PDB file of C-alpha atoms in Angstrom:
ATOM      1  CA  PHE A  31    -205.372  -6.063  11.743  1.00  0.00           C
ATOM      2  CA  VAL A  32    -201.875  -6.398  13.245  1.00  0.00           C
ATOM      3  CA  PRO A  33    -199.436  -9.300  12.579  1.00  0.00           C
ATOM      4  CA  ASP A  34    -197.766  -9.025  16.002  1.00  0.00           C
ATOM      5  CA  LEU A  35    -196.251 -12.301  17.224  1.00  0.00           C
ATOM      6  CA  ALA A  36    -196.055 -11.166  20.858  1.00  0.00           C
ATOM      7  CA  ASP A  37    -199.427  -9.404  21.171  1.00  0.00           C
ATOM      8  CA  TRP A  38    -201.380 -10.835  18.268  1.00  0.00           C
ATOM      9  CA  ALA A  39    -204.839 -10.582  19.874  1.00  0.00           C
ATOM     10  CA  HIS A  40    -204.777  -8.012  22.712  1.00  0.00           C
ATOM     11  CA  VAL A  41    -208.038  -9.187  24.285  1.00  0.00           C
ATOM     12  CA  ASN A  42    -209.589  -6.251  26.141  1.00  0.00           C
ATOM     13  CA  ALA A  43    -213.018  -7.648  27.059  1.00  0.00           C
ATOM     14  CA  VAL A  44    -214.826 -10.930  27.663  1.00  0.00           C
ATOM     15  CA  ILE A  45    -218.608 -11.095  28.128  1.00  0.00           C
ATOM     16  CA  HIS A  46    -221.035 -13.979  28.600  1.00  0.00           C
ATOM     17  CA  ASP A  47    -223.978 -14.660  26.303  1.00  0.00           C
ATOM     18  CA  SER A  48    -226.500 -16.442  28.494  1.00  0.00           C
ATOM     19  CA  THR A  49    -228.769 -17.333  25.566  1.00  0.00           C
ATOM     20  CA  ASP A  50    -226.403 -20.089  24.439  1.00  0.00           C
ATOM     21  CA  ASN A  51    -223.780 -20.147  27.235  1.00  0.00           C
ATOM     22  CA  THR A  52    -220.971 -18.802  25.065  1.00  0.00           C
ATOM     23  CA  ILE A  53    -218.436 -16.015  25.456  1.00  0.00           C
ATOM     24  CA  ILE A  54    -217.836 -12.999  23.257  1.00  0.00           C
ATOM     25  CA  ILE A  55    -214.317 -11.605  23.242  1.00  0.00           C
ATOM     26  CA  SER A  56    -212.990  -8.327  21.926  1.00  0.00           C
ATOM     27  CA  ALA A  57    -209.521  -8.911  20.497  1.00  0.00           C
ATOM     28  CA  ARG A  58    -208.383  -5.372  19.770  1.00  0.00           C
ATOM     29  CA  LEU A  59    -205.906  -6.402  17.085  1.00  0.00           C
ATOM     30  CA  GLN A  60    -208.133  -8.969  15.324  1.00  0.00           C
ATOM     31  CA  GLY A  61    -211.862  -8.324  15.802  1.00  0.00           C
ATOM     32  CA  VAL A  62    -214.768  -9.612  17.902  1.00  0.00           C
ATOM     33  CA  MET A  63    -215.392 -13.350  18.199  1.00  0.00           C
ATOM     34  CA  LYS A  64    -217.953 -15.637  19.797  1.00  0.00           C
ATOM     35  CA  LEU A  65    -216.511 -18.844  21.255  1.00  0.00           C
ATOM     36  CA  THR A  66    -217.870 -21.898  23.021  1.00  0.00           C
ATOM     37  CA  TYR A  67    -216.395 -22.997  26.335  1.00  0.00           C
ATOM     38  CA  ASP A  68    -214.490 -25.779  24.563  1.00  0.00           C
ATOM     39  CA  ASN A  69    -212.835 -23.103  22.395  1.00  0.00           C
ATOM     40  CA  LYS A  70    -214.822 -23.594  19.196  1.00  0.00           C
ATOM     41  CA  VAL A  71    -215.476 -20.559  17.030  1.00  0.00           C
ATOM     42  CA  LYS A  72    -219.122 -19.595  16.468  1.00  0.00           C
ATOM     43  CA  TRP A  73    -218.533 -16.381  14.489  1.00  0.00           C
ATOM     44  CA  ILE A  74    -215.959 -13.696  13.758  1.00  0.00           C
ATOM     45  CA  LEU A  75    -216.790 -10.008  13.348  1.00  0.00           C
ATOM     46  CA  ALA A  76    -213.917  -8.533  11.356  1.00  0.00           C
ATOM     47  CA  PRO A  77    -212.918  -7.510   7.836  1.00  0.00           C
ATOM     48  CA  HIS A  78    -212.553 -10.612   5.679  1.00  0.00           C
ATOM     49  CA  TYR A  79    -209.033 -10.090   4.389  1.00  0.00           C
ATOM     50  CA  GLY A  80    -206.285 -12.451   5.516  1.00  0.00           C
ATOM     51  CA  TRP A  81    -208.149 -15.087   7.550  1.00  0.00           C
ATOM     52  CA  ARG A  82    -206.681 -18.557   7.091  1.00  0.00           C
ATOM     53  CA  LYS A  83    -206.343 -21.679   9.276  1.00  0.00           C
ATOM     54  CA  ASN A  84    -206.019 -21.707  13.042  1.00  0.00           C
ATOM     55  CA  ARG A  85    -203.525 -23.828  14.969  1.00  0.00           C
ATOM     56  CA  ARG A  86    -205.888 -26.812  14.790  1.00  0.00           C
ATOM     57  CA  GLY A  87    -205.811 -26.623  11.015  1.00  0.00           C
ATOM     58  CA  GLU A  88    -209.408 -25.361  10.789  1.00  0.00           C
ATOM     59  CA  GLU A  89    -210.290 -22.783   8.154  1.00  0.00           C
ATOM     60  CA  LEU A  90    -211.610 -19.628   9.809  1.00  0.00           C
ATOM     61  CA  ALA A  91    -213.106 -17.948   6.741  1.00  0.00           C
ATOM     62  CA  PRO A  92    -216.451 -19.822   7.084  1.00  0.00           C
ATOM     63  CA  TYR A  93    -216.975 -18.172  10.481  1.00  0.00           C
ATOM     64  CA  LEU A  94    -216.705 -14.611   9.173  1.00  0.00           C
ATOM     65  CA  LEU A  95    -219.975 -12.708   9.468  1.00  0.00           C
ATOM     66  CA  LYS A  96    -221.262 -11.458   6.121  1.00  0.00           C
ATOM     67  CA  PRO A  97    -222.435  -7.824   6.103  1.00  0.00           C
ATOM     68  CA  ILE A  98    -225.857  -6.854   4.808  1.00  0.00           C
ATOM     69  CA  ASP A  99    -227.097  -3.354   4.005  1.00  0.00           C
ATOM     70  CA  ALA A 100    -229.889  -1.391   5.671  1.00  0.00           C
ATOM     71  CA  ALA A 101    -232.459  -3.103   3.421  1.00  0.00           C
ATOM     72  CA  GLY A 102    -231.157  -6.576   4.275  1.00  0.00           C
ATOM     73  CA  ASN A 103    -229.349  -7.196   0.998  1.00  0.00           C
ATOM     74  CA  PRO A 104    -225.887  -8.812   0.915  1.00  0.00           C
ATOM     75  CA  ILE A 105    -222.961  -6.419   0.595  1.00  0.00           C
ATOM     76  CA  THR A 106    -220.730  -7.895  -2.102  1.00  0.00           C
ATOM     77  CA  ASP A 107    -218.220  -5.089  -2.677  1.00  0.00           C
ATOM     78  CA  THR A 108    -214.852  -6.726  -1.930  1.00  0.00           C
ATOM     79  CA  GLN A 109    -213.398  -3.384  -0.849  1.00  0.00           C
ATOM     80  CA  VAL A 110    -216.007  -3.197   1.904  1.00  0.00           C
ATOM     81  CA  LEU A 111    -215.737  -6.892   2.776  1.00  0.00           C
ATOM     82  CA  ASN A 112    -211.974  -6.596   3.185  1.00  0.00           C
ATOM     83  CA  GLY A 113    -212.185  -3.409   5.218  1.00  0.00           C
ATOM     84  CA  LEU A 114    -210.637  -1.127   2.619  1.00  0.00           C
ATOM     85  CA  ALA A 115    -213.763   0.984   2.099  1.00  0.00           C
ATOM     86  CA  ASP A 116    -216.984   1.845   3.933  1.00  0.00           C
ATOM     87  CA  ARG A 117    -220.625   2.335   3.068  1.00  0.00           C
ATOM     88  CA  ALA A 118    -223.040   4.888   4.455  1.00  0.00           C
ATOM     89  CA  ASP A 119    -224.951   2.044   6.124  1.00  0.00           C
ATOM     90  CA  PHE A 120    -222.068  -0.231   7.139  1.00  0.00           C
ATOM     91  CA  GLU A 121    -218.575   0.041   8.582  1.00  0.00           C
ATOM     92  CA  TRP A 122    -216.461  -2.529  10.385  1.00  0.00           C
ATOM     93  CA  PRO A 123    -215.182  -1.646  13.868  1.00  0.00           C
ATOM     94  CA  TRP A 124    -211.444  -0.990  14.206  1.00  0.00           C
ATOM     95  CA  PHE A 125    -209.410  -1.672  17.377  1.00  0.00           C
ATOM     96  CA  GLN A 126    -212.699  -1.897  19.273  1.00  0.00           C
ATOM     97  CA  HIS A 127    -213.399  -2.024  23.018  1.00  0.00           C
ATOM     98  CA  SER A 128    -216.261  -2.627  25.431  1.00  0.00           C
ATOM     99  CA  PRO A 129    -218.639  -5.084  23.679  1.00  0.00           C
ATOM    100  CA  ALA A 130    -222.085  -5.372  25.267  1.00  0.00           C
ATOM    101  CA  LEU A 131    -225.349  -7.100  24.410  1.00  0.00           C
ATOM    102  CA  THR A 132    -228.469  -4.935  24.308  1.00  0.00           C
ATOM    103  CA  PRO A 133    -231.921  -6.140  25.436  1.00  0.00           C
ATOM    104  CA  ASP A 134    -232.634  -6.833  21.737  1.00  0.00           C
ATOM    105  CA  HIS A 135    -229.549  -9.071  21.721  1.00  0.00           C
ATOM    106  CA  ASN A 136    -227.732  -6.718  19.383  1.00  0.00           C
ATOM    107  CA  LEU A 137    -224.017  -6.144  19.879  1.00  0.00           C
ATOM    108  CA  LEU A 138    -222.911  -2.665  20.958  1.00  0.00           C
ATOM    109  CA  VAL A 139    -219.193  -1.814  20.749  1.00  0.00           C
ATOM    110  CA  PHE A 140    -216.880   1.177  20.971  1.00  0.00           C
ATOM    111  CA  ASP A 141    -215.282   1.425  17.532  1.00  0.00           C
ATOM    112  CA  ASN A 142    -212.023   3.264  18.172  1.00  0.00           C
ATOM    113  CA  GLY A 143    -211.354   3.734  14.467  1.00  0.00           C
ATOM    114  CA  THR A 144    -207.596   3.294  14.800  1.00  0.00           C
ATOM    115  CA  THR A 145    -206.070   2.580  11.352  1.00  0.00           C
ATOM    116  CA  ARG A 146    -209.563   2.595   9.841  1.00  0.00           C
ATOM    117  CA  ASN A 147    -209.542   0.973   6.384  1.00  0.00           C
ATOM    118  CA  ASN A 148    -205.788   0.420   6.912  1.00  0.00           C
ATOM    119  CA  ASN A 149    -205.335   4.009   5.772  1.00  0.00           C
ATOM    120  CA  PRO A 150    -203.664   6.405   8.251  1.00  0.00           C
ATOM    121  CA  ASP A 151    -204.483   9.404   6.055  1.00  0.00           C
ATOM    122  CA  LEU A 152    -208.269   9.151   6.438  1.00  0.00           C
ATOM    123  CA  PRO A 153    -210.134  11.526   8.763  1.00  0.00           C
ATOM    124  CA  LYS A 154    -210.148  10.112  12.290  1.00  0.00           C
ATOM    125  CA  TYR A 155    -213.276   9.397  14.308  1.00  0.00           C
ATOM    126  CA  SER A 156    -214.560   6.915  16.869  1.00  0.00           C
ATOM    127  CA  ARG A 157    -218.083   5.530  17.101  1.00  0.00           C
ATOM    128  CA  ALA A 158    -220.581   3.867  19.340  1.00  0.00           C
ATOM    129  CA  VAL A 159    -221.980   1.277  16.946  1.00  0.00           C
ATOM    130  CA  GLU A 160    -224.714  -1.343  17.239  1.00  0.00           C
ATOM    131  CA  TYR A 161    -224.867  -4.454  15.079  1.00  0.00           C
ATOM    132  CA  LYS A 162    -227.624  -7.008  14.554  1.00  0.00           C
ATOM    133  CA  ILE A 163    -226.149 -10.486  14.128  1.00  0.00           C
ATOM    134  CA  ASP A 164    -228.067 -13.391  12.591  1.00  0.00           C
ATOM    135  CA  GLU A 165    -226.193 -16.497  13.721  1.00  0.00           C
ATOM    136  CA  THR A 166    -228.280 -18.811  11.536  1.00  0.00           C
ATOM    137  CA  ASN A 167    -227.492 -17.003   8.298  1.00  0.00           C
ATOM    138  CA  MET A 168    -224.130 -15.685   9.556  1.00  0.00           C
ATOM    139  CA  THR A 169    -224.948 -12.080   8.661  1.00  0.00           C
ATOM    140  CA  ILE A 170    -224.256  -8.765  10.347  1.00  0.00           C
ATOM    141  CA  GLN A 171    -226.169  -5.513   9.896  1.00  0.00           C
ATOM    142  CA  GLN A 172    -225.275  -2.096  11.279  1.00  0.00           C
ATOM    143  CA  VAL A 173    -228.450  -0.746  12.875  1.00  0.00           C
ATOM    144  CA  TRP A 174    -227.228   2.313  14.797  1.00  0.00           C
ATOM    145  CA  ALA A 175    -224.098   4.441  15.119  1.00  0.00           C
ATOM    146  CA  TYR A 176    -222.953   7.715  16.629  1.00  0.00           C
ATOM    147  CA  GLY A 177    -219.646   9.584  16.594  1.00  0.00           C
ATOM    148  CA  LYS A 178    -218.529   9.826  12.986  1.00  0.00           C
ATOM    149  CA  GLU A 179    -220.174  13.224  12.718  1.00  0.00           C
ATOM    150  CA  ARG A 180    -218.068  14.526  15.626  1.00  0.00           C
ATOM    151  CA  GLY A 181    -214.693  13.633  14.159  1.00  0.00           C
ATOM    152  CA  LEU A 182    -211.593  14.422  16.208  1.00  0.00           C
ATOM    153  CA  GLU A 183    -213.512  15.941  19.119  1.00  0.00           C
ATOM    154  CA  THR A 184    -214.527  12.415  20.236  1.00  0.00           C
ATOM    155  CA  PHE A 185    -211.733  10.341  18.676  1.00  0.00           C
ATOM    156  CA  SER A 186    -209.822   7.999  20.980  1.00  0.00           C
ATOM    157  CA  GLY A 187    -207.294   5.647  19.422  1.00  0.00           C
ATOM    158  CA  ILE A 188    -207.162   3.348  22.467  1.00  0.00           C
ATOM    159  CA  VAL A 189    -209.193   2.373  25.575  1.00  0.00           C
ATOM    160  CA  SER A 190    -212.775   3.854  25.861  1.00  0.00           C
ATOM    161  CA  SER A 191    -216.237   2.352  26.350  1.00  0.00           C
ATOM    162  CA  VAL A 192    -219.934   2.297  25.538  1.00  0.00           C
ATOM    163  CA  GLN A 193    -222.889   1.443  27.752  1.00  0.00           C
ATOM    164  CA  TYR A 194    -226.563   1.000  26.932  1.00  0.00           C
ATOM    165  CA  LEU A 195    -228.937   2.587  29.472  1.00  0.00           C
ATOM    166  CA  PRO A 196    -232.247   0.732  29.073  1.00  0.00           C
ATOM    167  CA  GLU A 197    -234.256   2.898  31.485  1.00  0.00           C
ATOM    168  CA  LYS A 198    -234.181   5.829  29.044  1.00  0.00           C
ATOM    169  CA  ASN A 199    -232.990   4.165  25.825  1.00  0.00           C
ATOM    170  CA  HIS A 200    -229.786   6.186  26.038  1.00  0.00           C
ATOM    171  CA  VAL A 201    -226.183   5.284  25.209  1.00  0.00           C
ATOM    172  CA  LEU A 202    -223.049   6.394  27.069  1.00  0.00           C
ATOM    173  CA  PHE A 203    -220.297   7.040  24.525  1.00  0.00           C
ATOM    174  CA  ALA A 204    -216.991   7.529  26.314  1.00  0.00           C
ATOM    175  CA  PRO A 205    -213.772   8.114  24.355  1.00  0.00           C
ATOM    176  CA  GLY A 206    -211.049   8.105  26.993  1.00  0.00           C
ATOM    177  CA  TRP A 207    -207.627   9.051  25.626  1.00  0.00           C
ATOM    178  CA  GLN A 208    -206.126  12.165  24.048  1.00  0.00           C
ATOM    179  CA  VAL A 209    -209.541  13.665  23.356  1.00  0.00           C
ATOM    180  CA  ALA A 210    -209.327  17.433  22.885  1.00  0.00           C
ATOM    181  CA  ASN A 211    -211.311  19.248  25.577  1.00  0.00           C
ATOM    182  CA  THR A 212    -211.896  22.938  26.228  1.00  0.00           C
ATOM    183  CA  VAL A 213    -208.977  22.797  28.654  1.00  0.00           C
ATOM    184  CA  GLY A 214    -206.333  20.155  27.958  1.00  0.00           C
ATOM    185  CA  LYS A 215    -206.852  16.626  26.707  1.00  0.00           C
ATOM    186  CA  GLY A 216    -208.249  13.445  28.208  1.00  0.00           C
ATOM    187  CA  GLY A 217    -211.693  11.944  27.730  1.00  0.00           C
ATOM    188  CA  LYS A 218    -215.343  12.813  27.190  1.00  0.00           C
ATOM    189  CA  ILE A 219    -218.469  11.132  28.519  1.00  0.00           C
ATOM    190  CA  VAL A 220    -221.379  11.725  26.156  1.00  0.00           C
ATOM    191  CA  GLU A 221    -224.927  10.576  26.903  1.00  0.00           C
ATOM    192  CA  ILE A 222    -226.986  10.198  23.739  1.00  0.00           C
ATOM    193  CA  ASP A 223    -230.691   9.658  23.206  1.00  0.00           C
ATOM    194  CA  ARG A 224    -230.591   6.545  21.059  1.00  0.00           C
ATOM    195  CA  ALA A 225    -233.826   7.378  19.232  1.00  0.00           C
ATOM    196  CA  THR A 226    -232.901  10.922  18.201  1.00  0.00           C
ATOM    197  CA  LYS A 227    -229.079  10.932  18.563  1.00  0.00           C
ATOM    198  CA  THR A 228    -229.465  14.088  20.620  1.00  0.00           C
ATOM    199  CA  VAL A 229    -226.744  14.724  23.203  1.00  0.00           C
ATOM    200  CA  VAL A 230    -228.538  14.971  26.545  1.00  0.00           C
ATOM    201  CA  ALA A 231    -225.428  15.320  28.720  1.00  0.00           C
ATOM    202  CA  GLN A 232    -221.696  15.660  28.249  1.00  0.00           C
ATOM    203  CA  THR A 233    -218.717  16.042  30.546  1.00  0.00           C
ATOM    204  CA  SER A 234    -214.969  16.255  29.973  1.00  0.00           C
ATOM    205  CA  VAL A 235    -212.127  14.747  31.992  1.00  0.00           C
ATOM    206  CA  SER A 236    -208.658  16.171  31.282  1.00  0.00           C
ATOM    207  CA  SER A 237    -205.337  14.906  32.602  1.00  0.00           C
ATOM    208  CA  PRO A 238    -201.670  15.966  32.320  1.00  0.00           C
ATOM    209  CA  ASN A 239    -200.795  12.564  30.809  1.00  0.00           C
ATOM    210  CA  LEU A 240    -203.738  12.766  28.337  1.00  0.00           C
ATOM    211  CA  TRP A 241    -205.473   9.726  29.885  1.00  0.00           C
ATOM    212  CA  GLY A 242    -208.992  10.664  30.910  1.00  0.00           C
ATOM    213  CA  PHE A 243    -210.030   7.123  31.829  1.00  0.00           C
ATOM    214  CA  HIS A 244    -209.920   3.554  30.578  1.00  0.00           C
ATOM    215  CA  ARG A 245    -213.686   3.041  30.767  1.00  0.00           C
ATOM    216  CA  THR A 246    -216.735   4.579  32.357  1.00  0.00           C
ATOM    217  CA  LYS A 247    -219.874   2.984  33.724  1.00  0.00           C
ATOM    218  CA  ARG A 248    -223.061   4.399  35.179  1.00  0.00           C
ATOM    219  CA  VAL A 249    -223.990   2.652  38.411  1.00  0.00           C
ATOM    220  CA  LYS A 250    -226.732   3.224  40.945  1.00  0.00           C
ATOM    221  CA  ILE A 251    -225.637   4.802  44.207  1.00  0.00           C
ATOM    222  CA  TYR A 252    -228.127   2.747  46.198  1.00  0.00           C
ATOM    223  CA  ALA A 253    -228.468  -1.018  45.905  1.00  0.00           C
ATOM    224  CA  ASN A 254    -232.259  -0.885  45.697  1.00  0.00           C
ATOM    225  CA  GLY A 255    -232.364   2.367  43.759  1.00  0.00           C
ATOM    226  CA  ASN A 256    -233.562   4.400  46.747  1.00  0.00           C
ATOM    227  CA  PRO A 257    -231.729   6.266  49.505  1.00  0.00           C
ATOM    228  CA  TYR A 258    -231.655   4.650  52.922  1.00  0.00           C
ATOM    229  CA  THR A 259    -234.442   5.740  55.247  1.00  0.00           C
ATOM    230  CA  GLU A 260    -235.378   4.459  58.688  1.00  0.00           C
TER     231      GLU A 260
END
């Protein structure tokens, strides 16, 4: 995404995949990657344009996940593959944050949408987006998304987070910077029913410096889920 010699990756998250003892990193300026603990690449989630050899002389193109459509068919449009165009059923994430694995082992990320399609003139929006990754066939399929329909009212070019809430099958979608609120700017925290995409709760956090928050996370107040009683 960004040929910056000083900050070429800008890693903003690292999570562990216990199913194969690997790590998944979100490199804001490059994409999302899965790595082994001896620094071998398993896959790369990013537009296909511009990937060449790494510093070990290994070609990285074979590790790029290949998108498939909603019906499971390969997407072969080079404009889509290279991130210059989107489909109704597939978009790459741009400048993403907050990767998380769902109970189905899908990958949920906050797609900031910064410089989407490398075109600053496109309408701006951020998304919570869920991908199904087939590591055997090296494919990626977009299976759920929310946020495009809300446009600028939930657009955050930096920071932000998503969280899956398994108890209710809800998603917390939290754009955190320069989001227009009723009073001022900052961030929004939107709880969405994943099945219906209905907003079940929403709150706004405004700030004089336009930073609502870096991330949000729902936690239980009590360690065992219940208030203390004697």
